[in-house]
Amino acid sequence: MQEHLDISLGWLETYPYLETIVYCLGLALLAFIANFLVKRILVRGLYKLLKHVSGPNPQDFGIVQRLSNIVPALIISSGGHLIPGLPKAAIAVVENVANGFIILTIALAIGAALEIVNMLYNRRKDAHLKPIKGYLQVVKIVVYAIATILIIATLIDRSPLILLSGLGAMAAVLMLIFQDTLLSLVASVQISSGDMIRVGDWIEMPQQNADGDVIDIALHTVKIQNFDKTVTTVPTKRFISDSFKNWRGMQESGGRRIKRSLYLDQQSIHFLSEDERTHLEHFTLLENYLGEKKQELNQWNKQHVKTEIDSRRLTNIGTFRAYVQRYLENHPGIHQHMTLLVRQLDPTPNGLPLEIYCFTNTTAWAAYENIQSDIFDHLYAIAPEFGLRVFQNPTGLDMRSMANGLAKHPKIEQLLNS
């Protein structure tokens, strides 16, 4: 066998070009076999072992797959000078390209490893409080920048220090190129240190048409899933330069505010008659209030009032306000340990606003809307019991009723019949 091999090599030496081609093919075949053995045997065996280990699978990120490409590149880089008849310039080019490929592969593997680090960190319960994705992206940029310099230096066969010395003159250009990255980095640091937003926060940013939950915080962008299931991508730096509303405080407090007014017709406001007061005494929520208020007014009137016209009397709107206050205090959906007010605001052309200011004991959107609607359903329906009318601009039905009333007036009717 050795004798036949020596004869074949001797015969090849008589044909230099053919010998070079055969050695090149042999080196390529050796690199292919090495690549096959590493990926099919070693890598697959490693994946089988990692199946039983909890955590992210490196196969999903291609770390081992990328690192396995280093083996054939090393074979080609170290075997180039063993090929007879190959020019030195060609050997240098092959070695430089192979070494550059190795640097690129290592940089990509480091980037994939950083993805695993981010995934492992996100498994922490407090990961949404301090996301590190933006910082890891900065590390990626640094790694890729260093890899780019090393690759260029390897390809031109020069020291990386020569390239680095020229970066001083290119600083202004680099600042211009990476302006958005630098601004985003500063914004990310400020957002993280100030705890301004977290993944899962409800953010409202009208100028960006964003109103929904934060689903991702990266170096350059923050993704917000709106309530219509669309996704708005907002530059990170806009959270420093623009104003926005974060509803996290409401969600953490356990209560959501109701601030809404009931507009009452001011012409329906009057003092309560004895019959009206007797009627309202049947309301369980007003039973104690009317008795205590009547005793208070009688005592005050005896001491300070000489004529009945100057006396203090119960009004239907004051009694209604007291009823609403007690209604909210006994409502199962209202948070009793937060601010609860029923107050009058300044009169408007649309009536007298009676504002309801309170908090529900839930922050869920659907439950909040149901509680608020139930409260105002009841108040609109109960207001006539107090002799109050809810204000509403005249409609076609109101105009028709007024026209019918005028038509029945004796003088109008006589004029129409004449």
PDB file of N, CA and C in Angstrom, residues 92-156:
ATOM      1  N   ALA A  92      -1.292  33.136   1.568  1.00  0.00           N
ATOM      2  CA  ALA A  92      -1.598  34.220   2.497  1.00  0.00           C
ATOM      3  C   ALA A  92      -3.077  34.604   2.427  1.00  0.00           C
ATOM      4  N   VAL A  93      -3.617  34.648   1.191  1.00  0.00           N
ATOM      5  CA  VAL A  93      -5.035  34.991   1.032  1.00  0.00           C
ATOM      6  C   VAL A  93      -5.921  33.936   1.692  1.00  0.00           C
ATOM      7  N   VAL A  94      -5.599  32.651   1.467  1.00  0.00           N
ATOM      8  CA  VAL A  94      -6.410  31.572   2.049  1.00  0.00           C
ATOM      9  C   VAL A  94      -6.373  31.633   3.571  1.00  0.00           C
ATOM     10  N   GLU A  95      -5.159  31.816   4.110  1.00  0.00           N
ATOM     11  CA  GLU A  95      -5.030  31.873   5.571  1.00  0.00           C
ATOM     12  C   GLU A  95      -5.778  33.085   6.146  1.00  0.00           C
ATOM     13  N   ASN A  96      -5.665  34.230   5.488  1.00  0.00           N
ATOM     14  CA  ASN A  96      -6.333  35.434   5.992  1.00  0.00           C
ATOM     15  C   ASN A  96      -7.856  35.291   5.948  1.00  0.00           C
ATOM     16  N   VAL A  97      -8.369  34.750   4.833  1.00  0.00           N
ATOM     17  CA  VAL A  97      -9.817  34.558   4.716  1.00  0.00           C
ATOM     18  C   VAL A  97     -10.321  33.566   5.761  1.00  0.00           C
ATOM     19  N   ALA A  98      -9.567  32.478   5.951  1.00  0.00           N
ATOM     20  CA  ALA A  98      -9.967  31.472   6.944  1.00  0.00           C
ATOM     21  C   ALA A  98      -9.944  32.058   8.358  1.00  0.00           C
ATOM     22  N   ASN A  99      -8.893  32.828   8.669  1.00  0.00           N
ATOM     23  CA  ASN A  99      -8.828  33.447   9.995  1.00  0.00           C
ATOM     24  C   ASN A  99      -9.934  34.487  10.192  1.00  0.00           C
ATOM     25  N   GLY A 100     -10.247  35.247   9.126  1.00  0.00           N
ATOM     26  CA  GLY A 100     -11.357  36.195   9.214  1.00  0.00           C
ATOM     27  C   GLY A 100     -12.683  35.492   9.438  1.00  0.00           C
ATOM     28  N   PHE A 101     -12.868  34.357   8.779  1.00  0.00           N
ATOM     29  CA  PHE A 101     -14.082  33.565   8.971  1.00  0.00           C
ATOM     30  C   PHE A 101     -14.176  33.056  10.416  1.00  0.00           C
ATOM     31  N   ILE A 102     -13.045  32.660  10.982  1.00  0.00           N
ATOM     32  CA  ILE A 102     -13.040  32.184  12.374  1.00  0.00           C
ATOM     33  C   ILE A 102     -13.453  33.318  13.320  1.00  0.00           C
ATOM     34  N   ILE A 103     -12.934  34.524  13.089  1.00  0.00           N
ATOM     35  CA  ILE A 103     -13.297  35.673  13.935  1.00  0.00           C
ATOM     36  C   ILE A 103     -14.787  35.972  13.825  1.00  0.00           C
ATOM     37  N   LEU A 104     -15.313  35.942  12.583  1.00  0.00           N
ATOM     38  CA  LEU A 104     -16.737  36.193  12.367  1.00  0.00           C
ATOM     39  C   LEU A 104     -17.598  35.147  13.071  1.00  0.00           C
ATOM     40  N   THR A 105     -17.173  33.887  12.988  1.00  0.00           N
ATOM     41  CA  THR A 105     -17.929  32.812  13.635  1.00  0.00           C
ATOM     42  C   THR A 105     -17.968  32.980  15.151  1.00  0.00           C
ATOM     43  N   ILE A 106     -16.830  33.347  15.724  1.00  0.00           N
ATOM     44  CA  ILE A 106     -16.779  33.552  17.183  1.00  0.00           C
ATOM     45  C   ILE A 106     -17.664  34.729  17.591  1.00  0.00           C
ATOM     46  N   ALA A 107     -17.664  35.805  16.794  1.00  0.00           N
ATOM     47  CA  ALA A 107     -18.501  36.972  17.115  1.00  0.00           C
ATOM     48  C   ALA A 107     -19.987  36.611  17.062  1.00  0.00           C
ATOM     49  N   LEU A 108     -20.379  35.846  16.042  1.00  0.00           N
ATOM     50  CA  LEU A 108     -21.781  35.426  15.944  1.00  0.00           C
ATOM     51  C   LEU A 108     -22.161  34.496  17.092  1.00  0.00           C
ATOM     52  N   ALA A 109     -21.229  33.635  17.499  1.00  0.00           N
ATOM     53  CA  ALA A 109     -21.506  32.745  18.637  1.00  0.00           C
ATOM     54  C   ALA A 109     -21.668  33.538  19.932  1.00  0.00           C
ATOM     55  N   ILE A 110     -20.861  34.581  20.110  1.00  0.00           N
ATOM     56  CA  ILE A 110     -21.007  35.422  21.301  1.00  0.00           C
ATOM     57  C   ILE A 110     -22.366  36.133  21.291  1.00  0.00           C
ATOM     58  N   GLY A 111     -22.777  36.614  20.104  1.00  0.00           N
ATOM     59  CA  GLY A 111     -24.094  37.239  19.994  1.00  0.00           C
ATOM     60  C   GLY A 111     -25.212  36.281  20.361  1.00  0.00           C
ATOM     61  N   ALA A 112     -25.115  35.023  19.908  1.00  0.00           N
ATOM     62  CA  ALA A 112     -26.119  34.020  20.267  1.00  0.00           C
ATOM     63  C   ALA A 112     -26.087  33.715  21.760  1.00  0.00           C
ATOM     64  N   ALA A 113     -24.875  33.699  22.345  1.00  0.00           N
ATOM     65  CA  ALA A 113     -24.759  33.462  23.791  1.00  0.00           C
ATOM     66  C   ALA A 113     -25.426  34.575  24.580  1.00  0.00           C
ATOM     67  N   LEU A 114     -25.331  35.808  24.103  1.00  0.00           N
ATOM     68  CA  LEU A 114     -25.990  36.927  24.777  1.00  0.00           C
ATOM     69  C   LEU A 114     -27.511  36.780  24.723  1.00  0.00           C
ATOM     70  N   GLU A 115     -28.030  36.208  23.638  1.00  0.00           N
ATOM     71  CA  GLU A 115     -29.471  35.942  23.562  1.00  0.00           C
ATOM     72  C   GLU A 115     -29.887  34.952  24.646  1.00  0.00           C
ATOM     73  N   ILE A 116     -29.062  33.946  24.889  1.00  0.00           N
ATOM     74  CA  ILE A 116     -29.362  32.974  25.956  1.00  0.00           C
ATOM     75  C   ILE A 116     -29.323  33.654  27.324  1.00  0.00           C
ATOM     76  N   VAL A 117     -28.341  34.536  27.507  1.00  0.00           N
ATOM     77  CA  VAL A 117     -28.257  35.267  28.773  1.00  0.00           C
ATOM     78  C   VAL A 117     -29.538  36.076  29.005  1.00  0.00           C
ATOM     79  N   ASN A 118     -30.027  36.740  27.945  1.00  0.00           N
ATOM     80  CA  ASN A 118     -31.262  37.525  28.074  1.00  0.00           C
ATOM     81  C   ASN A 118     -32.454  36.633  28.395  1.00  0.00           C
ATOM     82  N   MET A 119     -32.523  35.456  27.761  1.00  0.00           N
ATOM     83  CA  MET A 119     -33.629  34.543  28.020  1.00  0.00           C
ATOM     84  C   MET A 119     -33.580  34.019  29.464  1.00  0.00           C
ATOM     85  N   LEU A 120     -32.399  33.664  29.926  1.00  0.00           N
ATOM     86  CA  LEU A 120     -32.266  33.195  31.312  1.00  0.00           C
ATOM     87  C   LEU A 120     -32.625  34.295  32.303  1.00  0.00           C
ATOM     88  N   TYR A 121     -32.223  35.528  32.004  1.00  0.00           N
ATOM     89  CA  TYR A 121     -32.541  36.639  32.897  1.00  0.00           C
ATOM     90  C   TYR A 121     -34.041  36.902  32.938  1.00  0.00           C
ATOM     91  N   ASN A 122     -34.712  36.771  31.787  1.00  0.00           N
ATOM     92  CA  ASN A 122     -36.152  37.026  31.733  1.00  0.00           C
ATOM     93  C   ASN A 122     -36.959  36.011  32.526  1.00  0.00           C
ATOM     94  N   ARG A 123     -36.344  34.905  32.929  1.00  0.00           N
ATOM     95  CA  ARG A 123     -37.053  33.930  33.753  1.00  0.00           C
ATOM     96  C   ARG A 123     -37.143  34.361  35.207  1.00  0.00           C
ATOM     97  N   ARG A 124     -36.371  35.364  35.573  1.00  0.00           N
ATOM     98  CA  ARG A 124     -36.460  35.882  36.935  1.00  0.00           C
ATOM     99  C   ARG A 124     -37.799  36.581  37.142  1.00  0.00           C
ATOM    100  N   LYS A 125     -38.301  36.513  38.348  1.00  0.00           N
ATOM    101  CA  LYS A 125     -39.598  37.125  38.637  1.00  0.00           C
ATOM    102  C   LYS A 125     -39.550  38.642  38.525  1.00  0.00           C
ATOM    103  N   ASP A 126     -38.391  39.222  38.815  1.00  0.00           N
ATOM    104  CA  ASP A 126     -38.259  40.674  38.769  1.00  0.00           C
ATOM    105  C   ASP A 126     -37.590  41.161  37.486  1.00  0.00           C
ATOM    106  N   ALA A 127     -37.558  40.307  36.460  1.00  0.00           N
ATOM    107  CA  ALA A 127     -36.871  40.685  35.214  1.00  0.00           C
ATOM    108  C   ALA A 127     -37.551  41.864  34.538  1.00  0.00           C
ATOM    109  N   HIS A 128     -38.895  41.959  34.634  1.00  0.00           N
ATOM    110  CA  HIS A 128     -39.603  43.047  33.958  1.00  0.00           C
ATOM    111  C   HIS A 128     -39.330  44.397  34.616  1.00  0.00           C
ATOM    112  N   LEU A 129     -38.798  44.374  35.853  1.00  0.00           N
ATOM    113  CA  LEU A 129     -38.500  45.634  36.527  1.00  0.00           C
ATOM    114  C   LEU A 129     -37.233  46.273  35.974  1.00  0.00           C
ATOM    115  N   LYS A 130     -36.236  45.466  35.666  1.00  0.00           N
ATOM    116  CA  LYS A 130     -34.962  45.952  35.145  1.00  0.00           C
ATOM    117  C   LYS A 130     -34.552  45.138  33.919  1.00  0.00           C
ATOM    118  N   PRO A 131     -35.137  45.377  32.765  1.00  0.00           N
ATOM    119  CA  PRO A 131     -34.748  44.610  31.571  1.00  0.00           C
ATOM    120  C   PRO A 131     -33.323  44.935  31.148  1.00  0.00           C
ATOM    121  N   ILE A 132     -32.610  43.916  30.696  1.00  0.00           N
ATOM    122  CA  ILE A 132     -31.199  44.088  30.301  1.00  0.00           C
ATOM    123  C   ILE A 132     -31.018  43.944  28.795  1.00  0.00           C
ATOM    124  N   LYS A 133     -32.095  43.826  28.068  1.00  0.00           N
ATOM    125  CA  LYS A 133     -31.969  43.612  26.625  1.00  0.00           C
ATOM    126  C   LYS A 133     -31.213  44.750  25.960  1.00  0.00           C
ATOM    127  N   GLY A 134     -31.482  45.992  26.363  1.00  0.00           N
ATOM    128  CA  GLY A 134     -30.796  47.133  25.766  1.00  0.00           C
ATOM    129  C   GLY A 134     -29.300  47.101  26.015  1.00  0.00           C
ATOM    130  N   TYR A 135     -28.895  46.732  27.227  1.00  0.00           N
ATOM    131  CA  TYR A 135     -27.466  46.661  27.547  1.00  0.00           C
ATOM    132  C   TYR A 135     -26.787  45.542  26.759  1.00  0.00           C
ATOM    133  N   LEU A 136     -27.475  44.409  26.622  1.00  0.00           N
ATOM    134  CA  LEU A 136     -26.900  43.309  25.847  1.00  0.00           C
ATOM    135  C   LEU A 136     -26.733  43.691  24.381  1.00  0.00           C
ATOM    136  N   GLN A 137     -27.650  44.490  23.892  1.00  0.00           N
ATOM    137  CA  GLN A 137     -27.510  44.947  22.511  1.00  0.00           C
ATOM    138  C   GLN A 137     -26.303  45.868  22.355  1.00  0.00           C
ATOM    139  N   VAL A 138     -26.018  46.652  23.383  1.00  0.00           N
ATOM    140  CA  VAL A 138     -24.817  47.487  23.340  1.00  0.00           C
ATOM    141  C   VAL A 138     -23.565  46.613  23.316  1.00  0.00           C
ATOM    142  N   VAL A 139     -23.564  45.559  24.150  1.00  0.00           N
ATOM    143  CA  VAL A 139     -22.427  44.619  24.154  1.00  0.00           C
ATOM    144  C   VAL A 139     -22.276  43.977  22.778  1.00  0.00           C
ATOM    145  N   LYS A 140     -23.396  43.617  22.159  1.00  0.00           N
ATOM    146  CA  LYS A 140     -23.345  43.041  20.807  1.00  0.00           C
ATOM    147  C   LYS A 140     -22.691  44.002  19.827  1.00  0.00           C
ATOM    148  N   ILE A 141     -23.098  45.260  19.900  1.00  0.00           N
ATOM    149  CA  ILE A 141     -22.533  46.253  18.987  1.00  0.00           C
ATOM    150  C   ILE A 141     -21.024  46.365  19.187  1.00  0.00           C
ATOM    151  N   VAL A 142     -20.590  46.372  20.448  1.00  0.00           N
ATOM    152  CA  VAL A 142     -19.151  46.456  20.740  1.00  0.00           C
ATOM    153  C   VAL A 142     -18.427  45.229  20.202  1.00  0.00           C
ATOM    154  N   VAL A 143     -19.010  44.033  20.433  1.00  0.00           N
ATOM    155  CA  VAL A 143     -18.386  42.795  19.949  1.00  0.00           C
ATOM    156  C   VAL A 143     -18.294  42.804  18.429  1.00  0.00           C
ATOM    157  N   TYR A 144     -19.361  43.189  17.760  1.00  0.00           N
ATOM    158  CA  TYR A 144     -19.359  43.198  16.292  1.00  0.00           C
ATOM    159  C   TYR A 144     -18.393  44.264  15.750  1.00  0.00           C
ATOM    160  N   ALA A 145     -18.300  45.396  16.472  1.00  0.00           N
ATOM    161  CA  ALA A 145     -17.363  46.440  16.023  1.00  0.00           C
ATOM    162  C   ALA A 145     -15.920  45.940  16.137  1.00  0.00           C
ATOM    163  N   ILE A 146     -15.586  45.293  17.268  1.00  0.00           N
ATOM    164  CA  ILE A 146     -14.234  44.749  17.435  1.00  0.00           C
ATOM    165  C   ILE A 146     -13.964  43.656  16.402  1.00  0.00           C
ATOM    166  N   ALA A 147     -14.979  42.800  16.175  1.00  0.00           N
ATOM    167  CA  ALA A 147     -14.807  41.728  15.187  1.00  0.00           C
ATOM    168  C   ALA A 147     -14.582  42.303  13.791  1.00  0.00           C
ATOM    169  N   THR A 148     -15.303  43.383  13.466  1.00  0.00           N
ATOM    170  CA  THR A 148     -15.133  44.004  12.146  1.00  0.00           C
ATOM    171  C   THR A 148     -13.704  44.524  11.977  1.00  0.00           C
ATOM    172  N   ILE A 149     -13.182  45.183  13.020  1.00  0.00           N
ATOM    173  CA  ILE A 149     -11.808  45.703  12.946  1.00  0.00           C
ATOM    174  C   ILE A 149     -10.806  44.561  12.789  1.00  0.00           C
ATOM    175  N   LEU A 150     -10.995  43.494  13.568  1.00  0.00           N
ATOM    176  CA  LEU A 150     -10.069  42.361  13.485  1.00  0.00           C
ATOM    177  C   LEU A 150     -10.154  41.671  12.126  1.00  0.00           C
ATOM    178  N   ILE A 151     -11.358  41.535  11.587  1.00  0.00           N
ATOM    179  CA  ILE A 151     -11.513  40.887  10.279  1.00  0.00           C
ATOM    180  C   ILE A 151     -10.817  41.704   9.193  1.00  0.00           C
ATOM    181  N   ILE A 152     -11.033  43.021   9.217  1.00  0.00           N
ATOM    182  CA  ILE A 152     -10.393  43.866   8.203  1.00  0.00           C
ATOM    183  C   ILE A 152      -8.873  43.805   8.346  1.00  0.00           C
ATOM    184  N   ALA A 153      -8.403  43.862   9.600  1.00  0.00           N
ATOM    185  CA  ALA A 153      -6.959  43.784   9.826  1.00  0.00           C
ATOM    186  C   ALA A 153      -6.396  42.448   9.368  1.00  0.00           C
ATOM    187  N   THR A 154      -7.139  41.367   9.551  1.00  0.00           N
ATOM    188  CA  THR A 154      -6.690  40.042   9.120  1.00  0.00           C
ATOM    189  C   THR A 154      -6.654  39.926   7.601  1.00  0.00           C
ATOM    190  N   LEU A 155      -7.680  40.459   6.954  1.00  0.00           N
ATOM    191  CA  LEU A 155      -7.750  40.349   5.492  1.00  0.00           C
ATOM    192  C   LEU A 155      -6.644  41.146   4.809  1.00  0.00           C
ATOM    193  N   ILE A 156      -6.315  42.315   5.348  1.00  0.00           N
ATOM    194  CA  ILE A 156      -5.254  43.129   4.724  1.00  0.00           C
ATOM    195  C   ILE A 156      -3.885  42.833   5.326  1.00  0.00           C
TER     196      ILE A 156
END
